[in-house]
């Protein structure tokens, strides 16, 4: 065991996905897990299996499909990541977690219990002895399933230190191999948090036999500094998320911790297993799938993070890089080549290029991607890798279609009667058409889709941005909606046990942003329909009585 | 002088505005400066007057209009902020800075020179003695104009410490009252940066007669932690920007530093003059005017920063706030009341409500706002303060109109021939109409506007988001474009002296996002036209020969 190796524990799919509106489908989770494996993370916390049957199934798929697959060969070889499931300190939760991760080559169960007076008193309603006993029992119970057990004392930052050492020591005795110290509410300063880890390392019985981990939140903008302070104090696992997503102000950013350790390796003398050239891609993938945009001034992964300004040639910038740059954009995978394929290139050339970008498509997917590529090449002069990513992600996003967009016609403007006509194909291949007037073209389109599909919902977020520069750019749309009635699938929060409605995100890309909006809205509604299992809500009056001329693709 | 008072030096209008695409008009800068005054910042760095005549004029307007105005009376009374202009260490720059700030009640000149070996050798081509001599001369020169002089040793973090103490000591002797220590490239860790400030406090001759200031960048996600470390080491001025905007990964976030000092005042025992309830408003204003969006998981000012999820009642959340919340959303000015005005409310009620929100409108502006409010109330069921802010900002954004949107008609959809017809009013009230086919409705609209106005440009960014929840929400569009030829006004970068093209941002809000896009694009083009002074580029063939039926509003 290299004492200078810091394990990267990615919880994008658990703590990240728990943030409002970041809900992902199982298919999206699997794709992100594959991306995280390419990135080289040591542990993927794939979900909280006790939250709902859907959540359990999502973790299980990752355990099977990603937790056993060797990524690439030769130089591209990567070890299989550990697949981890979160569980409250109860048999039921631990059973669910084990059920979800058991088929992974390297499974882990992560269980937790609060140790701060305020949480013990108001949330758990347990005294200190009861807490110790439950930790002991539940860690041992998890250990009976699985060698690799992680334990977190929730709200460690506000816990009595002596009690904390005691609980952690008992967890180690009961079999915990990783002890994770969370700053649950993002309250500590780097000195405090580093001091806490130093004290834990010094005072916890048996700590030499375990890995100490840290888990910080960014409520005061200090997550990265707190994480680095914890690592300097001896922690060798950092719990992070891509783009720093997560509840409230989010978790510690994977990319900031990794690049700080790399850029300042003279200070830290530590290493990680991360392939930094994958950072930009996984950042984009997580942003698109969760619908959580990254601000331009976000460190490492923001659009402006590297001193690139449109119109200034890269060479000019590189000349100054000693004076103003501390990282090279290539290091995080930026400035990939423009696609040299022309309108007349064949599908083999596209396939090779997509493979270089890391996409392994099935023949059928490749055919569809090629068709869409040709259509795009007809419309747009320069096609970049970013365009191609949007195109592929738009396609894989639409994979679980219930209703699909067959046609859309919109009229809008300042005359004040924006009108949309929508044609949808239903689950049985039947056609629906309907038209509505709205307050704008997006409203008219969504209202029409709602009128056809008939599932009450509230749109809670809507964003559009251009993929590349130029007025002919592809537009990417992300939406997020919530179902309006209580028959909707709910999930339990691991922290407070509250049951709450899920929200559903959708993504669409098109040169026409109204078409992209329709696709994104449909994608979100399809997720909602699949989650509820209700596929028979459609408005029969909108059904076209003629037999459909083409079947569903 | 209270030894525990930390001065907040806001450089949103200088270092923030220098970030790609954040270019602001003079009018916008004045409005932001007013907002910063309401926020209670101690110093407003209003610009780099030597960059261009426009920049000088922008700073001058703030010095006159904001640097002398007492904001409010009684409890609302705020001291006049210091208005600061940046200058390289040259007579020319210092002359320009003084010209710009001299009419403020409390002017400051901020001059700087690099002290790191790499910068002295490659950028300045000066040896150490020459650097010391120039600092001495130029600080004294600035002092001959103005009592309040700030000096920054650029790239202090990579400078030889002994040399740094010497330079700083000479600057103090020559009259500098504030010494600002920048981490120009965002490279240091909190320990290093805190240590640097400790050493400077201990070793610089005469440091007790000056205020030490810190200026950090967020390239590794450590700006807030570095700033707090510097303050703990004795610095009593923090240079920050709203939303942390700035070149690359941006500057230290004002809101993070202020809220960390407040939330953890037990640790820091320090205070600022900031009215935290203004934070949300200034954040939105800066985001809208610069076109730099804030990600949902941004600390303090992100949409998710406070644990509010749609559909969960606030009361339910407040019950848990002791266990999971460390700050109250009201503290930063969130959760303002929904507008209780109905469709039939009068303009007095609107005026009173807008005053409560901090907007002081002239009669004419109020009339226009009222008209637009009524139009919106016809379309949208619930009107929130956020809607009202978007409406007011959309209106003030359009204030410097050259061309205005008279009419727009768009047809688009999956049939593949998106078409826009645009009617514009020109600077003399003349009408233009034109139609184009594009790859999507936005492309068709922008192409048509381009065809009429005739100024070559490249769109470098395009974003849309919904102001509030619901499919009938107002859409906000921000665009950023660059002029395509070299006759365009350029500005000099203070750091590397490079001259580069300005880019121009535009903002529009409407229930129809294509209309909002057209407004935003026109706003950006109008800025470009004003900046170039070229108002005669319009395509005469598109001019409508009939006399215009109504004059320009």
Short mmCIF file of N, CA and C in Angstrom, two decimals, chain A residues 16-25 28-29 54-55 289-290 292 397 457-461 479-484 488-491 500-506 523-525 527-529 531, chain B residues 304 308-311 469:
data_model
loop_
_atom_site.label_atom_id
_atom_site.label_comp_id
_atom_site.label_asym_id
_atom_site.label_seq_id
_atom_site.Cartn_x
_atom_site.Cartn_y
_atom_site.Cartn_z
N UNK A 16 -24.27 13.49 -5.25
CA UNK A 16 -24.49 14.43 -6.35
C UNK A 16 -25.90 14.29 -6.90
N UNK A 17 -26.29 13.06 -7.14
CA UNK A 17 -27.60 12.81 -7.75
C UNK A 17 -28.73 13.16 -6.80
N UNK A 18 -28.41 13.26 -5.52
CA UNK A 18 -29.41 13.61 -4.52
C UNK A 18 -29.79 15.10 -4.56
N UNK A 19 -29.04 15.91 -5.32
CA UNK A 19 -29.34 17.34 -5.34
C UNK A 19 -30.60 17.57 -6.17
N UNK A 20 -31.37 18.61 -5.80
CA UNK A 20 -32.65 18.84 -6.46
C UNK A 20 -32.51 18.82 -7.97
N UNK A 21 -33.25 17.95 -8.63
CA UNK A 21 -33.31 17.99 -10.09
C UNK A 21 -32.22 17.25 -10.80
N UNK A 22 -31.26 16.66 -10.07
CA UNK A 22 -30.17 15.99 -10.76
C UNK A 22 -30.50 14.52 -11.03
N UNK A 23 -31.77 14.13 -10.80
CA UNK A 23 -32.16 12.73 -10.96
C UNK A 23 -31.74 12.16 -12.31
N UNK A 24 -31.16 10.98 -12.27
CA UNK A 24 -30.68 10.32 -13.48
C UNK A 24 -31.42 9.00 -13.68
N UNK A 25 -31.55 8.57 -14.94
CA UNK A 25 -32.09 7.24 -15.19
C UNK A 25 -30.98 6.21 -14.98
N UNK A 28 -28.40 6.37 -17.74
CA UNK A 28 -27.47 7.49 -17.60
C UNK A 28 -26.44 7.21 -16.51
N UNK A 29 -26.91 6.60 -15.42
CA UNK A 29 -25.98 6.28 -14.33
C UNK A 29 -24.90 5.33 -14.81
N UNK A 54 -36.12 1.42 -7.60
CA UNK A 54 -35.40 1.97 -8.75
C UNK A 54 -33.94 2.24 -8.43
N UNK A 55 -33.72 2.83 -7.26
CA UNK A 55 -32.35 3.15 -6.86
C UNK A 55 -31.54 1.88 -6.68
N UNK A 289 -26.26 15.28 -18.43
CA UNK A 289 -27.20 14.28 -17.94
C UNK A 289 -27.98 14.79 -16.72
N UNK A 290 -27.34 15.54 -15.85
CA UNK A 290 -28.05 16.03 -14.66
C UNK A 290 -28.79 17.33 -14.94
N UNK A 292 -27.38 20.15 -14.70
CA UNK A 292 -26.78 21.14 -13.80
C UNK A 292 -25.66 21.85 -14.55
N UNK A 397 -29.75 9.78 -24.89
CA UNK A 397 -30.78 10.27 -24.00
C UNK A 397 -32.17 9.80 -24.42
N UNK A 457 -47.78 17.94 -14.55
CA UNK A 457 -46.41 18.16 -14.09
C UNK A 457 -46.12 19.64 -14.01
N UNK A 458 -45.08 20.00 -13.28
CA UNK A 458 -44.62 21.38 -13.18
C UNK A 458 -43.19 21.46 -13.69
N UNK A 459 -42.95 22.40 -14.59
CA UNK A 459 -41.59 22.61 -15.08
C UNK A 459 -40.85 23.43 -14.03
N UNK A 460 -39.76 22.91 -13.50
CA UNK A 460 -39.05 23.66 -12.46
C UNK A 460 -37.76 24.30 -12.96
N UNK A 461 -37.27 23.86 -14.10
CA UNK A 461 -36.07 24.49 -14.63
C UNK A 461 -36.02 24.31 -16.13
N UNK A 479 -34.07 20.43 -19.22
CA UNK A 479 -35.27 20.79 -18.46
C UNK A 479 -35.34 19.89 -17.23
N UNK A 480 -36.12 20.33 -16.28
CA UNK A 480 -36.34 19.53 -15.09
C UNK A 480 -37.79 19.73 -14.70
N UNK A 481 -38.50 18.64 -14.44
CA UNK A 481 -39.91 18.78 -14.07
C UNK A 481 -40.25 17.85 -12.91
N UNK A 482 -41.35 18.18 -12.26
CA UNK A 482 -41.85 17.35 -11.17
C UNK A 482 -43.28 16.97 -11.46
N UNK A 483 -43.65 15.74 -11.07
CA UNK A 483 -45.03 15.30 -11.24
C UNK A 483 -45.91 16.02 -10.23
N UNK A 484 -47.15 16.27 -10.63
CA UNK A 484 -48.03 17.06 -9.79
C UNK A 484 -48.90 16.26 -8.84
N UNK A 488 -46.82 9.51 -7.62
CA UNK A 488 -45.52 9.48 -8.29
C UNK A 488 -44.49 8.79 -7.40
N UNK A 489 -43.55 8.10 -7.99
CA UNK A 489 -42.55 7.39 -7.20
C UNK A 489 -41.79 8.36 -6.31
N UNK A 490 -41.56 7.95 -5.10
CA UNK A 490 -40.86 8.80 -4.17
C UNK A 490 -39.60 8.09 -3.73
N UNK A 491 -38.70 8.87 -3.16
CA UNK A 491 -37.48 8.24 -2.65
C UNK A 491 -37.16 8.81 -1.30
N UNK A 500 -39.55 12.16 -0.54
CA UNK A 500 -39.93 13.29 -1.38
C UNK A 500 -40.08 12.89 -2.83
N UNK A 501 -40.80 13.73 -3.56
CA UNK A 501 -41.06 13.44 -4.96
C UNK A 501 -39.76 13.53 -5.74
N UNK A 502 -39.63 12.65 -6.69
CA UNK A 502 -38.48 12.74 -7.56
C UNK A 502 -38.75 13.80 -8.62
N UNK A 503 -37.70 14.41 -9.08
CA UNK A 503 -37.88 15.25 -10.25
C UNK A 503 -37.10 14.62 -11.38
N UNK A 504 -37.45 14.96 -12.59
CA UNK A 504 -36.92 14.29 -13.75
C UNK A 504 -36.30 15.30 -14.71
N UNK A 505 -35.11 14.98 -15.17
CA UNK A 505 -34.41 15.88 -16.08
C UNK A 505 -34.48 15.35 -17.51
N UNK A 506 -34.42 16.25 -18.45
CA UNK A 506 -34.39 15.84 -19.86
C UNK A 506 -33.39 16.69 -20.60
N UNK A 523 -38.17 13.85 -23.20
CA UNK A 523 -37.26 12.92 -22.51
C UNK A 523 -37.58 12.89 -21.02
N UNK A 524 -37.83 14.07 -20.44
CA UNK A 524 -38.15 14.13 -19.01
C UNK A 524 -39.49 13.46 -18.73
N UNK A 525 -40.49 13.72 -19.60
CA UNK A 525 -41.81 13.10 -19.41
C UNK A 525 -41.72 11.59 -19.58
N UNK A 527 -39.18 9.72 -18.84
CA UNK A 527 -38.62 9.20 -17.59
C UNK A 527 -39.70 9.09 -16.53
N UNK A 528 -40.53 10.13 -16.46
CA UNK A 528 -41.61 10.14 -15.48
C UNK A 528 -42.58 9.00 -15.75
N UNK A 529 -42.93 8.79 -17.03
CA UNK A 529 -43.87 7.73 -17.38
C UNK A 529 -43.30 6.36 -17.04
N UNK A 531 -41.03 5.72 -14.79
CA UNK A 531 -40.93 5.61 -13.34
C UNK A 531 -42.28 5.25 -12.72
N UNK B 304 -29.54 26.50 -5.78
CA UNK B 304 -29.75 25.42 -4.81
C UNK B 304 -29.05 25.66 -3.47
N UNK B 308 -33.70 24.55 -0.37
CA UNK B 308 -35.08 24.74 -0.74
C UNK B 308 -35.38 23.86 -1.94
N UNK B 309 -36.35 22.99 -1.82
CA UNK B 309 -36.73 22.23 -3.00
C UNK B 309 -38.18 22.54 -3.34
N UNK B 310 -38.44 22.69 -4.63
CA UNK B 310 -39.79 23.02 -5.08
C UNK B 310 -40.76 22.01 -4.50
N UNK B 311 -41.86 22.49 -3.98
CA UNK B 311 -42.89 21.59 -3.50
C UNK B 311 -42.80 21.31 -2.00
N UNK B 469 -40.36 29.06 -11.98
CA UNK B 469 -40.90 27.76 -12.34
C UNK B 469 -42.13 27.92 -13.23
#
